[in-house]
């Protein structure tokens, strides 16, 4: 019991801000990341243009403030171990300054292994040096991706056949090392773990200063993959809270391979999950439909609610799914989902979610107050469609 109490205190201390400090990632981080659209071709110019677009489209003012360069910015290390950028990123400090000049924050990517997933230099053996360099550039966010460190884990596993935890311990130590290195810089840097949900990072991530951790392998721009990830998050809500979030991966909205209703399901599910909202599209080519999904004020407010509670499944019946998320002020957000191939009515019983005498219902995507309702609220949803409701007293 005493051990549990002390572990719990350590957890609280690491998640909570020191007196007088604002908490990092008090709500799920929002911004843009280069990977889902630009992948390994991303350039300095693409990132500058993303920063410009975040401002001109209104995305920044809607809350999308992090501009994150993903993998493939790295060049070679010199004799002193300093990692240089490659030709596509001539001056990372200048790029960070540019992003900051737009009222945005700047993020970067590395990993605990010798190589990143794209085969570029990782931080193995250079953690403190790299963390100092990020801080000197003005980095505000680090995504730290396992990738080739899995080889080190296989090796230690082979060396310690009687210790089933050997690989896991090595991985956690590697993530702790970078967490400590970031802390030592004194700069507030959001620490985002990317190890595909292996060994339940929601249990050990917060203890080493992680602000978010991927819960699954990669998303792609397909309805099948997106719902496989999204609906697999059931049961994880208790592990998220201010400063530490489950991350079901970045958004695909606007990348073009899902229908409008499928992207609506994507956004609805991610905000119910209190997921970090990192747009992954080419912001210069956003349609009005993309903008209406990414910038709906009520949907964003559900994600960013100050209570900091992740939502969870209320019930599932065949291809129909109902999820709820507690919000501040005693309100509740409800996500209604139709995964079937035909039009279906999906309903929620307000009494079952704490509104015995009914409540005021707002339909988020229709931008309409439905008035005071009691009993079942029904929405007719197209195939692969979703509705988002906010119920208040
Ligand atoms: C992994 C991550 C992706 C992306 C790529 C980059 O697959 O999960 O999100 O960062 O690496 O190589």
Tab-separated table of C-alpha atoms and ligand atoms in Angstrom:
chain	number	residue	atom	x	y	z
A	1	UNK	CA	0.000	0.000	0.000
A	2	UNK	CA	2.804	2.376	1.000
A	3	UNK	CA	4.607	1.558	-2.239
A	4	UNK	CA	1.453	2.258	-4.202
A	5	UNK	CA	0.948	5.583	-2.407
A	6	UNK	CA	4.507	6.677	-3.091
A	7	UNK	CA	4.327	5.641	-6.752
A	8	UNK	CA	1.070	7.559	-7.051
A	9	UNK	CA	2.677	10.672	-5.512
A	10	UNK	CA	5.645	10.406	-7.902
A	11	UNK	CA	3.205	10.191	-10.775
A	12	UNK	CA	1.252	13.224	-9.594
A	13	UNK	CA	4.425	15.225	-9.045
A	14	UNK	CA	5.734	14.455	-12.509
A	15	UNK	CA	2.415	15.299	-14.159
A	16	UNK	CA	1.652	18.441	-12.206
A	17	UNK	CA	3.316	21.825	-12.812
A	18	UNK	CA	5.532	23.384	-10.152
A	19	UNK	CA	3.935	26.315	-8.319
A	20	UNK	CA	3.624	29.363	-10.557
A	21	UNK	CA	4.300	27.444	-13.792
A	22	UNK	CA	1.715	26.877	-16.465
A	23	UNK	CA	1.231	23.215	-17.172
A	24	UNK	CA	2.648	21.923	-20.427
A	25	UNK	CA	-0.020	20.245	-22.569
A	26	UNK	CA	-2.730	21.133	-20.039
A	27	UNK	CA	-5.098	20.285	-22.902
A	28	UNK	CA	-4.269	17.938	-25.801
A	29	UNK	CA	-1.634	19.602	-28.050
A	30	UNK	CA	-2.977	20.958	-31.355
A	31	UNK	CA	-1.064	21.826	-34.493
A	32	UNK	CA	0.231	20.429	-37.767
A	33	UNK	CA	2.809	17.740	-38.571
A	34	UNK	CA	4.571	17.216	-41.880
A	35	UNK	CA	4.450	13.411	-42.064
A	36	UNK	CA	0.980	12.380	-43.254
A	37	UNK	CA	1.129	14.500	-46.391
A	38	UNK	CA	4.755	15.447	-47.119
A	39	UNK	CA	6.375	12.302	-45.659
A	40	UNK	CA	10.101	12.058	-46.506
A	41	UNK	CA	10.024	14.880	-49.096
A	42	UNK	CA	9.340	17.685	-46.634
A	43	UNK	CA	11.359	20.886	-47.044
A	44	UNK	CA	11.955	24.099	-45.123
A	45	UNK	CA	9.700	25.860	-47.653
A	46	UNK	CA	6.833	23.401	-46.998
A	47	UNK	CA	7.069	24.057	-43.264
A	48	UNK	CA	7.167	27.840	-43.700
A	49	UNK	CA	4.165	27.622	-45.985
A	50	UNK	CA	2.316	25.462	-43.422
A	51	UNK	CA	3.000	28.158	-40.812
A	52	UNK	CA	1.663	30.842	-43.176
A	53	UNK	CA	-1.429	28.785	-43.918
A	54	UNK	CA	-2.141	28.095	-40.254
A	55	UNK	CA	-2.407	31.846	-39.822
A	56	UNK	CA	-4.280	32.746	-43.030
A	57	UNK	CA	-6.868	29.963	-42.765
A	58	UNK	CA	-7.683	30.732	-39.132
A	59	UNK	CA	-6.322	27.367	-37.970
A	60	UNK	CA	-3.869	29.021	-35.558
A	61	UNK	CA	-6.618	31.059	-33.950
A	62	UNK	CA	-8.742	27.915	-33.711
A	63	UNK	CA	-5.945	26.422	-31.558
A	64	UNK	CA	-3.593	24.643	-33.999
A	65	UNK	CA	-0.322	26.158	-32.779
A	66	UNK	CA	2.408	23.512	-33.062
A	67	UNK	CA	4.241	23.279	-36.402
A	68	UNK	CA	6.051	19.962	-36.242
A	69	UNK	CA	8.740	18.763	-38.607
A	70	UNK	CA	8.617	14.966	-38.648
A	71	UNK	CA	11.306	12.553	-39.855
A	72	UNK	CA	13.902	13.212	-42.596
A	73	UNK	CA	15.299	16.645	-41.636
A	74	UNK	CA	18.599	15.210	-40.385
A	75	UNK	CA	22.013	15.275	-42.040
A	76	UNK	CA	25.251	13.842	-40.586
A	77	UNK	CA	26.948	14.188	-37.200
A	78	UNK	CA	30.309	15.976	-37.193
A	79	UNK	CA	33.438	14.992	-35.247
A	80	UNK	CA	32.033	16.665	-32.105
A	81	UNK	CA	28.830	14.657	-32.437
A	82	UNK	CA	26.768	17.673	-33.446
A	83	UNK	CA	23.930	16.614	-35.715
A	84	UNK	CA	23.552	18.811	-38.788
A	85	UNK	CA	20.465	19.260	-40.920
A	86	UNK	CA	20.308	18.032	-44.523
A	87	UNK	CA	20.034	20.189	-47.664
A	88	UNK	CA	16.251	20.450	-47.438
A	89	UNK	CA	16.600	22.300	-44.090
A	90	UNK	CA	19.376	24.863	-44.494
A	91	UNK	CA	18.909	26.553	-41.100
A	92	UNK	CA	16.695	25.036	-38.426
A	93	UNK	CA	17.099	27.952	-35.997
A	94	UNK	CA	15.963	30.368	-38.700
A	95	UNK	CA	12.993	28.113	-39.456
A	96	UNK	CA	12.046	27.971	-35.758
A	97	UNK	CA	12.359	31.770	-35.556
A	98	UNK	CA	10.086	32.113	-38.586
A	99	UNK	CA	7.475	29.808	-37.046
A	100	UNK	CA	7.666	31.695	-33.735
A	101	UNK	CA	7.315	35.032	-35.522
A	102	UNK	CA	3.869	33.856	-36.643
A	103	UNK	CA	2.717	33.274	-33.075
A	104	UNK	CA	3.194	29.517	-33.454
A	105	UNK	CA	5.311	26.863	-31.731
A	106	UNK	CA	7.960	24.670	-33.328
A	107	UNK	CA	8.340	20.904	-33.094
A	108	UNK	CA	10.948	18.396	-34.199
A	109	UNK	CA	11.443	14.639	-34.447
A	110	UNK	CA	14.072	12.093	-33.402
A	111	UNK	CA	14.307	8.666	-31.820
A	112	UNK	CA	16.234	6.666	-29.209
A	113	UNK	CA	17.858	4.418	-31.821
A	114	UNK	CA	20.835	4.849	-34.091
A	115	UNK	CA	18.445	5.459	-37.007
A	116	UNK	CA	14.950	6.877	-37.355
A	117	UNK	CA	12.215	5.041	-39.245
A	118	UNK	CA	13.259	6.919	-42.391
A	119	UNK	CA	16.869	5.724	-41.928
A	120	UNK	CA	18.170	9.137	-40.758
A	121	UNK	CA	20.371	9.761	-37.689
A	122	UNK	CA	18.685	9.076	-34.345
A	123	UNK	CA	19.766	10.344	-30.924
A	124	UNK	CA	21.377	7.177	-29.495
A	125	UNK	CA	24.380	8.231	-27.397
A	126	UNK	CA	23.725	11.929	-28.100
A	127	UNK	CA	20.563	12.521	-26.087
A	128	UNK	CA	21.763	15.429	-23.918
A	129	UNK	CA	23.638	17.025	-26.821
A	130	UNK	CA	20.590	16.851	-29.095
A	131	UNK	CA	18.218	18.094	-26.401
A	132	UNK	CA	20.481	21.137	-25.813
A	133	UNK	CA	20.554	21.814	-29.542
A	134	UNK	CA	16.748	21.632	-29.771
A	135	UNK	CA	16.458	24.064	-26.867
A	136	UNK	CA	18.962	26.418	-28.538
A	137	UNK	CA	16.899	26.310	-31.745
A	138	UNK	CA	13.753	27.123	-29.764
A	139	UNK	CA	12.060	23.745	-30.112
A	140	UNK	CA	8.755	23.421	-28.226
A	141	UNK	CA	7.808	19.809	-29.034
A	142	UNK	CA	9.746	16.581	-29.596
A	143	UNK	CA	8.295	13.423	-31.132
A	144	UNK	CA	10.589	10.550	-30.164
A	145	UNK	CA	10.123	7.488	-32.360
A	146	UNK	CA	11.292	3.986	-31.390
A	147	UNK	CA	12.220	2.639	-34.867
A	148	UNK	CA	15.700	1.100	-34.970
A	149	UNK	CA	15.890	0.961	-31.170
A	150	UNK	CA	13.840	-2.217	-31.599
A	151	UNK	CA	17.098	-3.862	-32.798
A	152	UNK	CA	18.729	-2.962	-29.474
A	153	UNK	CA	15.728	-4.446	-27.693
A	154	UNK	CA	15.942	-7.709	-29.660
A	155	UNK	CA	19.614	-7.901	-28.809
A	156	UNK	CA	19.105	-7.506	-25.064
A	157	UNK	CA	16.276	-10.035	-25.244
A	158	UNK	CA	18.621	-12.579	-26.809
A	159	UNK	CA	21.269	-11.823	-24.183
A	160	UNK	CA	18.818	-12.241	-21.267
A	161	UNK	CA	16.569	-15.161	-22.239
A	162	UNK	CA	15.386	-15.544	-18.623
A	163	UNK	CA	14.301	-11.943	-18.182
A	164	UNK	CA	11.035	-11.334	-20.067
A	165	UNK	CA	11.189	-7.665	-19.028
A	166	UNK	CA	14.707	-6.963	-20.330
A	167	UNK	CA	13.654	-5.390	-23.639
A	168	UNK	CA	10.867	-3.400	-22.032
A	169	UNK	CA	13.213	-2.056	-19.325
A	170	UNK	CA	15.734	-0.997	-21.962
A	171	UNK	CA	13.045	0.835	-23.940
A	172	UNK	CA	11.689	2.651	-20.895
A	173	UNK	CA	15.225	3.655	-19.853
A	174	UNK	CA	15.840	5.065	-23.346
A	175	UNK	CA	12.662	7.144	-23.190
A	176	UNK	CA	13.519	8.274	-19.669
A	177	UNK	CA	16.976	9.373	-20.831
A	178	UNK	CA	15.570	11.783	-23.393
A	179	UNK	CA	12.834	12.905	-20.967
A	180	UNK	CA	15.546	13.813	-18.435
A	181	UNK	CA	17.661	15.500	-21.116
A	182	UNK	CA	14.721	17.671	-22.172
A	183	UNK	CA	13.983	18.585	-18.551
A	184	UNK	CA	17.642	19.501	-18.005
A	185	UNK	CA	17.455	22.109	-20.777
A	186	UNK	CA	14.994	24.103	-18.670
A	187	UNK	CA	12.888	24.806	-21.778
A	188	UNK	CA	9.289	23.596	-21.730
A	189	UNK	CA	9.245	21.011	-24.543
A	190	UNK	CA	6.222	18.781	-25.092
A	191	UNK	CA	7.530	15.208	-25.030
A	192	UNK	CA	5.642	12.933	-27.420
A	193	UNK	CA	6.440	9.205	-27.323
A	194	UNK	CA	6.009	7.194	-30.485
A	195	UNK	CA	6.523	3.487	-29.867
A	196	UNK	CA	3.220	2.285	-31.329
A	197	UNK	CA	1.553	1.455	-28.004
A	198	UNK	CA	3.874	-1.457	-27.204
A	199	UNK	CA	3.952	-2.408	-23.496
A	200	UNK	CA	1.172	-0.007	-22.510
A	201	UNK	CA	2.956	3.368	-22.513
A	202	UNK	CA	-0.108	4.909	-20.840
A	203	UNK	CA	1.077	3.149	-17.648
A	204	UNK	CA	4.723	4.286	-17.605
A	205	UNK	CA	4.800	7.326	-19.943
A	206	UNK	CA	3.602	9.930	-17.423
A	207	UNK	CA	6.217	8.838	-14.872
A	208	UNK	CA	9.063	9.780	-17.207
A	209	UNK	CA	7.637	13.143	-18.168
A	210	UNK	CA	5.843	12.180	-21.386
A	211	UNK	CA	3.012	14.510	-22.353
A	212	UNK	CA	1.540	12.111	-24.890
A	213	UNK	CA	2.222	8.647	-26.266
A	214	UNK	CA	1.056	6.860	-29.368
A	215	UNK	CA	-1.341	4.052	-28.491
A	216	UNK	CA	-1.169	2.166	-31.807
A	217	UNK	CA	0.804	1.621	-34.968
A	218	UNK	CA	0.526	4.188	-37.786
A	219	UNK	CA	-2.663	5.648	-39.172
A	220	UNK	CA	-3.157	6.035	-42.921
A	221	UNK	CA	-5.702	7.851	-45.055
A	222	UNK	CA	-8.295	5.061	-45.120
A	223	UNK	CA	-11.584	4.647	-43.265
A	224	UNK	CA	-10.710	1.048	-42.298
A	225	UNK	CA	-7.432	1.956	-40.628
A	226	UNK	CA	-8.806	5.108	-39.006
A	227	UNK	CA	-11.751	3.329	-37.327
A	228	UNK	CA	-9.598	0.331	-36.380
A	229	UNK	CA	-7.425	2.736	-34.385
A	230	UNK	CA	-10.185	5.020	-33.112
A	231	UNK	CA	-12.571	2.397	-31.785
A	232	UNK	CA	-9.713	0.342	-30.287
A	233	UNK	CA	-9.215	3.141	-27.740
A	234	UNK	CA	-12.082	1.885	-25.562
A	235	UNK	CA	-10.943	1.472	-21.968
A	236	UNK	CA	-7.997	3.885	-22.138
A	237	UNK	CA	-9.793	6.967	-20.814
A	238	UNK	CA	-8.546	6.566	-17.251
A	239	UNK	CA	-4.936	7.030	-18.332
A	240	UNK	CA	-5.347	10.503	-19.879
A	241	UNK	CA	-5.525	13.869	-18.165
A	242	UNK	CA	-4.030	17.363	-18.146
A	243	UNK	CA	-0.355	17.109	-19.114
A	244	UNK	CA	-0.509	13.478	-20.286
A	245	UNK	CA	-2.602	12.204	-23.206
A	246	UNK	CA	-3.230	9.056	-25.189
A	247	UNK	CA	-2.342	9.687	-28.849
A	248	UNK	CA	-4.235	7.660	-31.468
A	249	UNK	CA	-1.986	9.278	-34.152
A	250	UNK	CA	-2.277	12.338	-36.356
A	251	UNK	CA	-5.250	13.471	-38.423
A	252	UNK	CA	-5.756	12.511	-42.071
A	253	UNK	CA	-8.572	15.017	-42.712
A	254	UNK	CA	-7.948	16.776	-46.034
A	255	UNK	CA	-5.640	14.149	-47.500
A	256	UNK	CA	-8.380	13.061	-49.887
A	257	UNK	CA	-8.932	9.324	-49.563
A	258	UNK	CA	-11.888	9.323	-47.168
A	259	UNK	CA	-15.376	10.717	-47.803
A	260	UNK	CA	-16.693	13.786	-45.999
A	261	UNK	CA	-18.726	11.567	-43.624
A	262	UNK	CA	-15.686	9.389	-42.928
A	263	UNK	CA	-13.561	12.433	-42.074
A	264	UNK	CA	-16.438	13.640	-39.895
A	265	UNK	CA	-16.241	10.321	-38.036
A	266	UNK	CA	-12.452	10.816	-37.732
A	267	UNK	CA	-12.788	14.280	-36.152
A	268	UNK	CA	-15.746	13.290	-33.965
A	269	UNK	CA	-13.949	10.274	-32.566
A	270	UNK	CA	-10.649	12.090	-32.018
A	271	UNK	CA	-12.275	14.941	-30.061
A	272	UNK	CA	-14.268	12.485	-27.927
A	273	UNK	CA	-10.926	10.756	-27.236
A	274	UNK	CA	-9.320	14.048	-26.121
A	275	UNK	CA	-6.673	13.190	-28.699
A	276	UNK	CA	-3.878	15.557	-29.655
A	277	UNK	CA	-5.148	17.202	-32.865
A	278	UNK	CA	-2.238	17.345	-35.301
A	279	UNK	CA	-3.494	18.072	-38.792
A	280	UNK	CA	-1.524	16.143	-41.397
A	281	UNK	CA	-2.746	17.639	-44.651
A	282	UNK	CA	-1.446	20.133	-47.199
A	283	UNK	CA	-2.938	23.266	-45.650
A	284	UNK	CA	-2.629	25.226	-48.902
A	285	UNK	CA	-5.171	22.898	-50.530
A	286	UNK	CA	-7.857	22.718	-47.850
A	287	UNK	CA	-11.433	22.618	-49.121
A	288	UNK	CA	-14.242	24.371	-47.281
A	289	UNK	CA	-15.401	20.934	-46.121
A	290	UNK	CA	-11.961	20.178	-44.608
A	291	UNK	CA	-11.980	23.554	-42.879
A	292	UNK	CA	-15.493	23.019	-41.519
A	293	UNK	CA	-14.361	19.742	-39.924
A	294	UNK	CA	-10.989	20.899	-38.590
A	295	UNK	CA	-12.206	24.275	-37.350
A	296	UNK	CA	-15.646	23.587	-35.884
A	297	UNK	CA	-15.513	25.537	-32.609
A	298	UNK	CA	-17.723	23.180	-30.584
A	299	UNK	CA	-15.810	20.099	-31.753
A	300	UNK	CA	-12.494	21.696	-30.760
A	301	UNK	CA	-13.982	22.794	-27.435
A	302	UNK	CA	-14.943	19.167	-26.713
A	303	UNK	CA	-11.350	18.065	-27.321
A	304	UNK	CA	-9.857	20.958	-25.371
A	305	UNK	CA	-12.310	20.962	-22.465
A	306	UNK	CA	-10.678	22.130	-19.239
A	307	UNK	CA	-11.806	19.064	-17.294
A	308	UNK	CA	-9.283	17.086	-19.335
A	309	UNK	CA	-11.249	13.842	-19.386
A	310	UNK	CA	-10.940	11.414	-22.283
A	311	UNK	CA	-14.213	9.910	-23.493
A	312	UNK	CA	-15.022	6.231	-23.707
A	313	UNK	CA	-17.511	3.793	-25.192
A	314	UNK	CA	-21.038	3.838	-23.747
A	315	UNK	CA	-22.255	0.940	-25.850
A	316	UNK	CA	-21.754	-0.808	-29.137
A	317	UNK	CA	-24.403	-2.663	-31.088
A	318	UNK	CA	-23.263	-4.237	-34.327
A	319	UNK	CA	-22.015	-1.406	-36.526
A	320	UNK	CA	-23.428	1.307	-34.296
A	321	UNK	CA	-21.356	2.840	-31.545
A	322	UNK	CA	-22.058	5.473	-28.875
A	323	UNK	CA	-19.288	7.198	-26.923
A	324	UNK	CA	-19.451	9.872	-24.217
A	325	UNK	CA	-16.971	12.381	-22.810
A	326	UNK	CA	-17.556	14.275	-19.552
A	327	UNK	CA	-17.121	18.042	-19.982
A	328	UNK	CA	-16.737	20.892	-17.515
A	329	UNK	CA	-19.897	22.349	-15.981
A	330	UNK	CA	-21.605	18.964	-15.749
A	331	UNK	CA	-22.037	18.795	-19.528
A	332	UNK	CA	-21.498	15.635	-21.560
A	333	UNK	CA	-20.382	15.240	-25.187
A	334	UNK	CA	-21.862	12.311	-27.087
A	335	UNK	CA	-20.466	10.760	-30.267
A	336	UNK	CA	-22.900	8.692	-32.339
A	337	UNK	CA	-21.306	6.532	-35.037
A	338	UNK	CA	-22.652	4.462	-37.925
A	339	UNK	CA	-19.987	2.119	-39.289
A	340	UNK	CA	-22.454	0.323	-41.562
A	341	UNK	CA	-22.872	0.737	-45.322
A	342	UNK	CA	-26.442	2.054	-45.091
A	343	UNK	CA	-28.353	4.908	-43.468
A	344	UNK	CA	-29.088	4.105	-39.818
A	345	UNK	CA	-30.731	5.763	-36.836
A	346	UNK	CA	-28.400	5.954	-33.837
A	347	UNK	CA	-29.674	7.074	-30.457
A	348	UNK	CA	-28.576	7.889	-26.934
A	349	UNK	CA	-30.782	7.702	-23.860
A	350	UNK	CA	-30.183	10.925	-21.928
A	351	UNK	CA	-31.238	9.268	-18.659
A	352	UNK	CA	-28.447	6.721	-19.128
A	353	UNK	CA	-25.833	9.487	-19.261
A	354	UNK	CA	-26.981	11.302	-16.133
A	355	UNK	CA	-29.792	13.513	-17.482
A	356	UNK	CA	-32.845	11.862	-15.874
A	357	UNK	CA	-34.996	14.965	-16.306
A	358	UNK	CA	-33.564	15.621	-19.731
A	359	UNK	CA	-31.098	18.227	-20.937
A	360	UNK	CA	-30.411	20.878	-23.540
A	361	UNK	CA	-28.960	19.267	-26.631
A	362	UNK	CA	-26.720	20.894	-29.227
A	363	UNK	CA	-25.860	19.201	-32.529
A	364	UNK	CA	-22.242	20.183	-33.153
A	365	UNK	CA	-21.944	19.475	-36.899
A	366	UNK	CA	-25.389	20.877	-37.711
A	367	UNK	CA	-24.515	23.904	-35.526
A	368	UNK	CA	-28.030	23.761	-34.120
A	369	UNK	CA	-29.595	23.737	-30.649
A	370	UNK	CA	-32.168	20.966	-30.540
A	371	UNK	CA	-33.823	22.376	-27.404
A	372	UNK	CA	-34.648	20.623	-24.145
A	373	UNK	CA	-34.948	16.878	-24.723
A	374	UNK	CA	-35.523	13.866	-22.540
A	375	UNK	CA	-35.310	10.138	-23.142
A	376	UNK	CA	-33.833	9.023	-26.447
A	377	UNK	CA	-32.212	11.496	-28.811
A	378	UNK	CA	-32.012	9.979	-32.281
A	379	UNK	CA	-29.857	11.098	-35.206
A	380	UNK	CA	-30.168	9.645	-38.703
A	381	UNK	CA	-26.652	8.978	-39.963
A	382	UNK	CA	-25.435	8.194	-43.480
A	383	UNK	CA	-23.129	5.236	-44.048
A	384	UNK	CA	-19.854	5.730	-42.151
A	385	UNK	CA	-21.370	8.897	-40.661
A	386	UNK	CA	-21.238	10.451	-37.197
A	387	UNK	CA	-23.011	13.012	-35.042
A	388	UNK	CA	-21.608	14.930	-32.110
A	389	UNK	CA	-23.880	16.250	-29.381
A	390	UNK	CA	-23.281	18.416	-26.326
A	391	UNK	CA	-25.793	17.864	-23.543
A	392	UNK	CA	-26.082	20.414	-20.739
A	393	UNK	CA	-28.478	21.130	-17.880
B	1	LIG	C1	6.906	6.066	-37.833
B	1	LIG	C2	5.910	6.948	-37.090
B	1	LIG	C3	5.251	7.890	-38.065
B	1	LIG	C4	6.313	8.758	-38.743
B	1	LIG	C5	7.343	7.863	-39.418
B	1	LIG	C6	8.532	8.675	-39.936
B	1	LIG	O1	6.281	5.216	-38.726
B	1	LIG	O2	4.955	6.158	-36.421
B	1	LIG	O3	4.308	8.716	-37.401
B	1	LIG	O4	6.919	9.580	-37.779
B	1	LIG	O5	7.853	6.882	-38.517
B	1	LIG	O6	9.537	7.878	-40.490
